[in-house]
Every structure is written in C-alpha cells, then in structure tokens.
Amino acid sequence: MSTRERQVPATGSGRRAELLALAARLFAERGFVVTTVRDIAEAAGILSGSLYHHFDSKESMADEILRGFLDELFGTYADIVKADLGPRRTLEAVVVASFESIHRRPHEVAIYQNEAKHLSQLDRFAYIAERNVEFRDLWKTILAEGVAEGAFRADLDVELVYRFVRDTVWVAVRWYNPDGALSADDVAEQYLGILLDGIATRRRPMKKARPTH
Amino acid sequence: MSTRERQVPATGSGRRAELLALAARLFAERGFVVTTVRDIAEAAGILSGSLYHHFDSKESMADEILRGFLDELFGTYADIVKADLGPRRTLEAVVVASFESIHRRPHEVAIYQNEAKHLSQLDRFAYIAERNVEFRDLWKTILAEGVAEGAFRADLDVELVYRFVRDTVWVAVRWYNPDGALSADDVAEQYLGILLDGIATRRRPMKKARPTH
DNA sequence: GTCTATATCTCGATAGAC
DNA sequence: GTCTATCGAGATATAGAC
C-alpha cells in the first residue's frame, strides 16, 4: 500500500478528514436527520453533488465518524482493564477516560449519544449495539468486583448504578465546554467525589429524614 | 363557555386528546423530525389530511403536548416549594416528583429531553427556555440553602452538582419502564441513596486512592 | 370528521461536463 | 475534485367533496 493511497483515519489530515470533521460538527449540533448534505457541502465551500466524490452517502459519513470514535474509545478502555488496577481505581480511570473523550471528541460523543438509538436500527450500524453490550459488561464487572472485595457498598443494585454512572458521564457532553474553565479532569474529579462518597463501603450515619407523624 | 366547547386539556378525553397521545408516543419513540403526519394519522386509523381538521400543523401538536406537560410538572414543583420542607427534604421531594413524572408521562419527558434543544429555537417554543431557567433556579436554591444550613457539603460546586442531578434524573427516561418491576419510587430511593451519601455533610474517611510512586 | 386529490417544497443521490 | 443539471421519493399542508 503506497503512502498516498493508504486509508486515511477520521482524525487524520487531508480533504476526506476535513469533510468528516465538518459533518461531525453539524451532526452533533443539529442532529443527523436535520443536517442535509447541502449543509455539509456548504460548510466545506463546495456543492452537494461534489460530496459524493468522497463518500457514498450521508450514512457512510456517520458510519465512518462513529466507527473511528468507538474504536479509539474502546481501545482506551481495553488498556485500562489490562492495567489491572483493582475495582476502585479502574472505575476512576474509566470515568476520567470518558470525560477526556468528551473533551477531545465532543461532536463524536454527541452523535453517539443522540443518534445511536436510531442509527443502530440499520444493519450497517450493528456494531453500536455490540459496543453498548461491551460497555455494560465493563461497568458491571467493575462494580461487581468492587462489591465482592468490599470497595463498594454491598447493597448496591449493580444494574441500576451502572445506568446512573453511564448516563451521568455521557450526558455531560450536553453542557461540557472544551474551551471553558473546567477541564475534563476537573469535572471527572468532582463527579467521582459525588459518586464515590455514595458508592464507597461505609454507610452515611445520618438517619433518613422521615415525615413527622 | 359551554361544557361541550371548553378547551380540552392534553390529558383529557375526546378525539383531540386521543390524537395528541398517539403523536406523543411517536414523537418520543422515533423523534419529532422523523415522525411524519402520515405516521400519526395511520396510528389513528385516518388519513393525513384529516389531521388538519384538528391541528394547524405538526408543530402545533408538539407545542400542545409540551405546554401541558410543563405546566403540570412545574405546578407540582411549586407545591413542593410552598410546603417549605427544608433543603434536604425538598431535594428528596423534587427528585421523587421528577421520577414520578417519568412514570406517568414517559413520552412527554422524552420529548422534553430529546427535542427541546431544537424546538426551543423557534419563537413559539420560547417557554421551554424559560422553564429551563426556572428549573435551574429551583435546584440551585435548594442546593445553596442546603450548603448554608449544613445539610450538604460546603465544598460542593453547586452549578456542577445541579447539572449532575438534572441530567441523571431526566436521562432515566431512556431506560425506565413504567410497566417494569422497579417503581418510580424505588428508583428515586436508590438514586437518592447514591446522591445523598455523596452530598450529605460528613466526608468519607477513607483516604483517596493514589498511584504509588 | 374524514377522504380525495394535489400543490409545493426539499431531500438524497446520480450522470456527465470540465 | 468540483460543478451543472436533474431525477424520483417523500415531506407538510391545502381545498373541496362527502
């Protein structure tokens, strides 16, 4: 494979990557359905027909964007698991890595969050459902191991905690500003502070507030 | 105003409410943009043109659905605030009321979560942004008062905790099943267990895990 | 209150010139 | 690699018959 003709990754250089980056921004800001190929072409300073020299279809663009992002993200997760840090520090590392992915690839995360439900119904996007399962297994393993070795409270509903953590981490893409004062690590630290003081072994000693009657 | 001709609320009886309920379900499941007026008409067993006897436009249907829902929801919030329960129990009550709204009006909550960003850009949906501000003020007041009187940790970033709570509560509409084994109160209780053990005054005594170096 | 029929618009995608 | 020109599908919405 020559240097010129090699497959260019979504984050690489060149015209193709440039167009994908523009499409990703529009898909994230306006939504995949609302964004027209004319919008993407206009953002690139060309006409809609010209886009089809680079891509088969609008779907292909979303496909390439999501594949590249998910491969990268789950590669990072695999590295963390491989490091074998134990439940608590693995949880911290996965949360930090997730917030950092929001920092580095906000558009891709937004597309993953907002469009995956619809796109995954198409055959070509079947890998989205597979990644969701993979992500769920990752989290439930961390939580279950943490409970087993006493790092997390024994009375946790692991399935429910998994959903809370997943949702809270990813939904932050709606308000997180990569150029703002709060860094991804700042947000991750504050988030872990809230989460862990609830999940960690020792129970809160305060009696639960009850209506007086 | 006669009984026959009075304005029928979105949750009332009659053909109009029936059509709105069908539209709400489709808007929630497929999204507002993807759902066609033909889809709504077909679900009602009529043809698309007939829908325009009841409603001006597809937008009008979403408008009526969202207005009715938000009026109801914020009426409930106002009642809670008026009861003056103190920060901690007010927080609990608002969380419970929110999960109960997901239970009773899952489609409306889903529309509010998924479509508000786009719809609120239109003039007729300006009230969505106003409600968002109202909701933010409600939460930040609860949190700030709780910090002031020692019910919540003094080192909280109130803005960030507000976002955390807001997102986690509403995003549950993505997976919560009104017909499932977990009731809204069950979910609220478990969620409050996680949240409060992190927010409540006393700090977790465990030392924070640190990389060994 | 619903149907028939259709006007009008915009979309994704294609073919061929340059 | 981009433009010109356009096709065909499907969308919202309308007007008038029943």
Short mmCIF file of C-alpha atoms (C1' of nucleotides) in Angstrom, two decimals, chain A residues 37-38 46-56, chain C residues 12-18, chain D residues 1-8:
data_model
loop_
_atom_site.label_atom_id
_atom_site.label_comp_id
_atom_site.label_asym_id
_atom_site.label_seq_id
_atom_site.Cartn_x
_atom_site.Cartn_y
_atom_site.Cartn_z
CA VAL A 37 -25.81 17.02 2.54
CA ARG A 38 -26.20 20.53 1.20
CA ILE A 46 -18.48 23.15 -2.33
CA LEU A 47 -21.78 21.92 -3.81
CA SER A 48 -23.70 18.91 -2.60
CA GLY A 49 -23.01 16.78 -5.64
CA SER A 50 -19.27 17.13 -5.07
CA LEU A 51 -19.56 15.38 -1.72
CA TYR A 52 -20.39 12.13 -3.49
CA HIS A 53 -16.93 12.04 -4.97
CA HIS A 54 -15.66 11.42 -1.41
CA PHE A 55 -18.49 9.45 0.20
CA ASP A 56 -21.18 7.00 -0.90
"C1'" DG C 12 -30.58 12.28 -1.09
"C1'" DA C 13 -28.44 10.79 -4.88
"C1'" DT C 14 -26.80 10.37 -9.94
"C1'" DA C 15 -24.60 11.37 -14.67
"C1'" DG C 16 -21.61 13.68 -17.27
"C1'" DA C 17 -19.03 18.08 -18.47
"C1'" DC C 18 -14.99 20.50 -17.14
"C1'" DG D 1 -12.15 17.37 -7.36
"C1'" DT D 2 -15.85 20.32 -8.38
"C1'" DC D 3 -19.92 21.98 -10.92
"C1'" DT D 4 -24.22 21.73 -13.75
"C1'" DA D 5 -28.48 19.88 -14.01
"C1'" DT D 6 -31.84 16.96 -12.66
"C1'" DC D 7 -34.49 12.66 -11.16
"C1'" DG D 8 -37.53 10.46 -8.01
#
